[in-house]
mmCIF file of C-alpha atoms in Angstrom:
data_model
loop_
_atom_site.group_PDB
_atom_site.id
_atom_site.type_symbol
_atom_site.label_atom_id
_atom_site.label_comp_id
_atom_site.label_asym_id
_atom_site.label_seq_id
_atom_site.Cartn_x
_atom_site.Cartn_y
_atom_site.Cartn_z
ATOM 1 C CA UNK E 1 -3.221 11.239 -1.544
ATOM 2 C CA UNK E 2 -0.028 13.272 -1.811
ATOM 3 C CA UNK E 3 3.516 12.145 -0.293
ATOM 4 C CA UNK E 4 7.193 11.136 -0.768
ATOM 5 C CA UNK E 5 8.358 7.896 -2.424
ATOM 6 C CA UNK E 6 10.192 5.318 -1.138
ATOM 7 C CA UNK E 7 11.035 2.488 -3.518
ATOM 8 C CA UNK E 8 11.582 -1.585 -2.996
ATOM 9 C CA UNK E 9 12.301 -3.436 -5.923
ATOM 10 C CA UNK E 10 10.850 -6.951 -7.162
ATOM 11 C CA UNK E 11 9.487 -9.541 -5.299
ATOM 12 C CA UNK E 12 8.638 -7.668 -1.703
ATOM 13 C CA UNK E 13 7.167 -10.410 0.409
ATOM 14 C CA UNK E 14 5.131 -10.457 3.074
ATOM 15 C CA UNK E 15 7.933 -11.411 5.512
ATOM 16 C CA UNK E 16 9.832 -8.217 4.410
ATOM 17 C CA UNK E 17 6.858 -6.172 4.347
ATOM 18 C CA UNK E 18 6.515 -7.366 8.463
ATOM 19 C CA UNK E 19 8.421 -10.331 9.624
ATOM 20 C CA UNK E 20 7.659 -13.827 10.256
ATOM 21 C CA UNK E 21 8.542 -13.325 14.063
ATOM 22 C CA UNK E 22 5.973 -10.830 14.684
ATOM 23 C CA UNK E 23 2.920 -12.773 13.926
ATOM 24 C CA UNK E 24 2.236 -13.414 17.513
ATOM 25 C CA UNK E 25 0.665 -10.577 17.223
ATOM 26 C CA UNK E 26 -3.081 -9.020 15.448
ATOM 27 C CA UNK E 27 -2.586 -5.790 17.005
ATOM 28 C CA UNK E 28 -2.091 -3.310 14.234
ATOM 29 C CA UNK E 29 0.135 -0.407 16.166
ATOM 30 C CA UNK E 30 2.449 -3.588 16.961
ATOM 31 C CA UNK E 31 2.559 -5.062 13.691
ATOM 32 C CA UNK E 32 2.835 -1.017 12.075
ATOM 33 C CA UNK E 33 5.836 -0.887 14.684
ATOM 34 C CA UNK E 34 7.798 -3.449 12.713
ATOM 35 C CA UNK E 35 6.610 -2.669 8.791
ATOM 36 C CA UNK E 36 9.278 -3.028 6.276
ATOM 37 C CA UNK E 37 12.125 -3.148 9.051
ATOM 38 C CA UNK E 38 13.972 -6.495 7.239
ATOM 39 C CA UNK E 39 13.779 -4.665 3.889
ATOM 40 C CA UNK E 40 15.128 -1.493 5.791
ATOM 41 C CA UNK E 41 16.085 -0.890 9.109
ATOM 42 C CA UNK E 42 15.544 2.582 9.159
ATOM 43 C CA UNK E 43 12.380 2.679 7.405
ATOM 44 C CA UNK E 44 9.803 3.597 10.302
ATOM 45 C CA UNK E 45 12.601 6.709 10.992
ATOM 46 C CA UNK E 46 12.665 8.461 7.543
ATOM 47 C CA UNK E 47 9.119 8.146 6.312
ATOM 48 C CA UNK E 48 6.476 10.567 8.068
ATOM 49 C CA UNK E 49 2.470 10.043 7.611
ATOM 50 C CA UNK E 50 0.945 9.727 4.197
ATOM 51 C CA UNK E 51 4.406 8.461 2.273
ATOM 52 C CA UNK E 52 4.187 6.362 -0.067
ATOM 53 C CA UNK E 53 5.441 3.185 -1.237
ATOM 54 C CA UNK E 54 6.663 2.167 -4.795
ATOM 55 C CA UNK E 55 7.290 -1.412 -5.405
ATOM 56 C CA UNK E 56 8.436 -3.305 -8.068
ATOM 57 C CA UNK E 57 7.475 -6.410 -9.150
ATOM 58 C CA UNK E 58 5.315 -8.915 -7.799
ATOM 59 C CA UNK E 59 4.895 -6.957 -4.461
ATOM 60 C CA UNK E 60 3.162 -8.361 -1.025
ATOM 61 C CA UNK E 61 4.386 -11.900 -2.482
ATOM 62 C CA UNK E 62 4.434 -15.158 -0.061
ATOM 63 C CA UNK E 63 2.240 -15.771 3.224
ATOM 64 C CA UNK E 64 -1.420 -14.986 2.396
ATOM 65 C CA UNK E 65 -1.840 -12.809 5.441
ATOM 66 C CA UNK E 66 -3.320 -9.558 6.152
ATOM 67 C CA UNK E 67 -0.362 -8.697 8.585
ATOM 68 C CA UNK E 68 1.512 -6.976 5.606
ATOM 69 C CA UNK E 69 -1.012 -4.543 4.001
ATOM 70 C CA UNK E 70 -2.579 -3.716 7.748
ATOM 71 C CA UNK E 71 1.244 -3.219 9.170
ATOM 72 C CA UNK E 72 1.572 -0.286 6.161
ATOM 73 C CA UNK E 73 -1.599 1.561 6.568
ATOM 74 C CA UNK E 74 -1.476 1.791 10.192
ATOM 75 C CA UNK E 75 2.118 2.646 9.814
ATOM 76 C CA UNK E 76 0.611 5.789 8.166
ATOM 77 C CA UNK E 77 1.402 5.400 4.508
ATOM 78 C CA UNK E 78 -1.351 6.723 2.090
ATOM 79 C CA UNK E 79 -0.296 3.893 -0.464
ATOM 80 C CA UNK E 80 1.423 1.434 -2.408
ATOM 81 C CA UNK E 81 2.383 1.678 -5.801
ATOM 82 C CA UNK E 82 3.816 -0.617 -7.571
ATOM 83 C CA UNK E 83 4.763 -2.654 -11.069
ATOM 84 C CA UNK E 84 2.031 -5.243 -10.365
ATOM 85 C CA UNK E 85 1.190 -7.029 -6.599
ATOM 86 C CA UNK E 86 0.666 -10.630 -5.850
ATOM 87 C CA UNK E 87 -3.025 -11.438 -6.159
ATOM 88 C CA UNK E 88 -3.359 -12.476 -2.513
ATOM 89 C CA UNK E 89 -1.965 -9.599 -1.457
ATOM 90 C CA UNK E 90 -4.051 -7.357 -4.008
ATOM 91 C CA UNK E 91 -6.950 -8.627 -1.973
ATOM 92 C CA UNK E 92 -5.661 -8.546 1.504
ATOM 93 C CA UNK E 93 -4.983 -4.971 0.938
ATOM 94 C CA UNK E 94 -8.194 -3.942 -0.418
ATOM 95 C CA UNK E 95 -10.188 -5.931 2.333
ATOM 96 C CA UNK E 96 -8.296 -3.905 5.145
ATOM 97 C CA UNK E 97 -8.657 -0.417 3.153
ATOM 98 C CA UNK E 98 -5.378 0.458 1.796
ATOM 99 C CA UNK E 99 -5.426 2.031 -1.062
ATOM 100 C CA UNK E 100 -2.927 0.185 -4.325
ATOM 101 C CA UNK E 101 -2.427 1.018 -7.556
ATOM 102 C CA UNK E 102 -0.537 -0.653 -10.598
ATOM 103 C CA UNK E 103 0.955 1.363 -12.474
ATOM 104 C CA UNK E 104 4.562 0.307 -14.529
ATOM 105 C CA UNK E 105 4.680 3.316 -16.028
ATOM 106 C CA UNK E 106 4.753 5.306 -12.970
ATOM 107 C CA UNK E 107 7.596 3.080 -11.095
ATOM 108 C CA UNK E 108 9.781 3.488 -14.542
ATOM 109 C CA UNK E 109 9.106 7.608 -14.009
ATOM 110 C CA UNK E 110 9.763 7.914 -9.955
ATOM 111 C CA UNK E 111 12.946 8.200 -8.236
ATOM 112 C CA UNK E 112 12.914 7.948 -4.248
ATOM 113 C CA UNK E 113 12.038 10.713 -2.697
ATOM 114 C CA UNK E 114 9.969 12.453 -5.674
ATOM 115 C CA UNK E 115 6.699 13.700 -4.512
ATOM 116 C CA UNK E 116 3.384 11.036 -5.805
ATOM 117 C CA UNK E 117 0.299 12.439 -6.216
ATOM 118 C CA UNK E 118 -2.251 9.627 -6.535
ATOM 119 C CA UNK E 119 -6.529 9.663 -7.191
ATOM 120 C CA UNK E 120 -7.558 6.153 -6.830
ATOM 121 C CA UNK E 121 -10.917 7.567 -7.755
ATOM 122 C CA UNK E 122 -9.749 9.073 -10.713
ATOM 123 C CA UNK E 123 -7.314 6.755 -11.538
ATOM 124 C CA UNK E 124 -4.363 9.108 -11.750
ATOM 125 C CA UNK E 125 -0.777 8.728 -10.580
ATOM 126 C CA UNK E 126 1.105 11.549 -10.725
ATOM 127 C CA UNK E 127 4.768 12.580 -10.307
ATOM 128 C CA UNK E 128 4.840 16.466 -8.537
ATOM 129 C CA UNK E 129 8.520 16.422 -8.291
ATOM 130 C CA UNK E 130 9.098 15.764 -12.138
ATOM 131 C CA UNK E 131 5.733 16.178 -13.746
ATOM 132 C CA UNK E 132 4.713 12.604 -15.115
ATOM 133 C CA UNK E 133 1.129 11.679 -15.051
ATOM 134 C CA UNK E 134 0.071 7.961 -15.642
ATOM 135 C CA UNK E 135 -3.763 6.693 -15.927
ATOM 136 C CA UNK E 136 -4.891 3.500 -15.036
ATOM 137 C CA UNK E 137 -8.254 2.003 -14.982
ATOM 138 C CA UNK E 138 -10.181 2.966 -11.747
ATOM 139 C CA UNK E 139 -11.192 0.532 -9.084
ATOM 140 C CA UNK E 140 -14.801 -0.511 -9.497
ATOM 141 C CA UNK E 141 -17.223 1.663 -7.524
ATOM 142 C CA UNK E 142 -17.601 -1.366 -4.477
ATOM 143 C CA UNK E 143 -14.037 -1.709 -3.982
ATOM 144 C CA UNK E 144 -13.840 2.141 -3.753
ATOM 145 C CA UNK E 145 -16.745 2.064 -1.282
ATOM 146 C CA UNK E 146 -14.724 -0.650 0.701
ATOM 147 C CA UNK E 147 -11.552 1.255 0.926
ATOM 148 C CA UNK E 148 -13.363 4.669 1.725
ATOM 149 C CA UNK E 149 -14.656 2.696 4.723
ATOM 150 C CA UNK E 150 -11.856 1.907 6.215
ATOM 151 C CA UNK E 151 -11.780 -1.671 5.072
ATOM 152 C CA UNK E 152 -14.228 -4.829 3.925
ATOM 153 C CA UNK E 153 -15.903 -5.665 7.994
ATOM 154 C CA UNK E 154 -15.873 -1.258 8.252
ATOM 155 C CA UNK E 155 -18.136 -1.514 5.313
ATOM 156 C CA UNK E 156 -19.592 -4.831 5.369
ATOM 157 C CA UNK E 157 -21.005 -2.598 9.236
ATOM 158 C CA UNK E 158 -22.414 0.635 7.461
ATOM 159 C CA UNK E 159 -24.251 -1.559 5.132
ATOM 160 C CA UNK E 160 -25.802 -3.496 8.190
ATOM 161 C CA UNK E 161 -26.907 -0.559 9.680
ATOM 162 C CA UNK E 162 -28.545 0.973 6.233
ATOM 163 C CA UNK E 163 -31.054 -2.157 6.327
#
């Protein structure tokens, strides 16, 4: 995955990530519609597909829902990177397929706007714009299967149909 940065700070929560008010809804282009827009207005304007997000602290904290990680991928971004994530949300995010990594090192090296290079495979962030390169311990070999698939029911599906 390969895009720009755009960076929140500490403690993102789930109601920033897509608000409270929206959670009439399951559709994903709705709930994509509305991603990050109490954090920043003009978010959905300035980013374009496979951007990236760099978070702070404690990111995807509050509400246990899937809304949050399912309103960023199907807004298009590739990712989210970030200091560390709030377990919930760590696990929300893997069972809908989107891709996060935690990486401290890689938040203190990236500015907005630099260009992020990540291999969740691999376990490699990367920094194009300034030339930083981070390695963190890759996800386990199910959870990359789970992700490739699109998310957990995707690939809880293929597996169905293997047997």
């Amino acid at each position: 995955m390969k895009g720009k940065v755009w960076t929140f700070g500490d403690n993102v929560n789930t109601d920033e990530i897509v608000p409270a008010r929206y959670l009439n809804t399951s559709d994903p282009a709705e709930l994509a519609a509305h991603c990050m827009e109490d954090a920043d207005p003009d978010f959905l304007r300035k980013i374009s597909p496979g951007d990236i997000i760099m978070g702070g602290a404690n990111f995807g904290c509050g509400s246990s829902r899937e809304h949050a990680p399912l309103a960023i991928k199907t807004a298009g971004l590739a990712c989210v990177v970030a200091r560390s994530f709030a377990r919930i949300f760590f696990r929300n995010a893997i069972n809908i397929g989107l891709p996060i990594v935690e990486c401290p090192e890689a938040v203190d090296g990236t500015s907005e706007g630099d260009e992020l290079e990540v291999d969740v495979a691999r376990g490699v962030v990367r920094n194009v714009t300034r030339g930083g390169e981070w390695h963190v311990p890759p996800f386990p070999e199910a959870m990359q299967r789970i992700i490739a698939a699109g998310g957990l029911m995707s690939f809880v599906r293929q597996e169905a149909g293997k047997a």
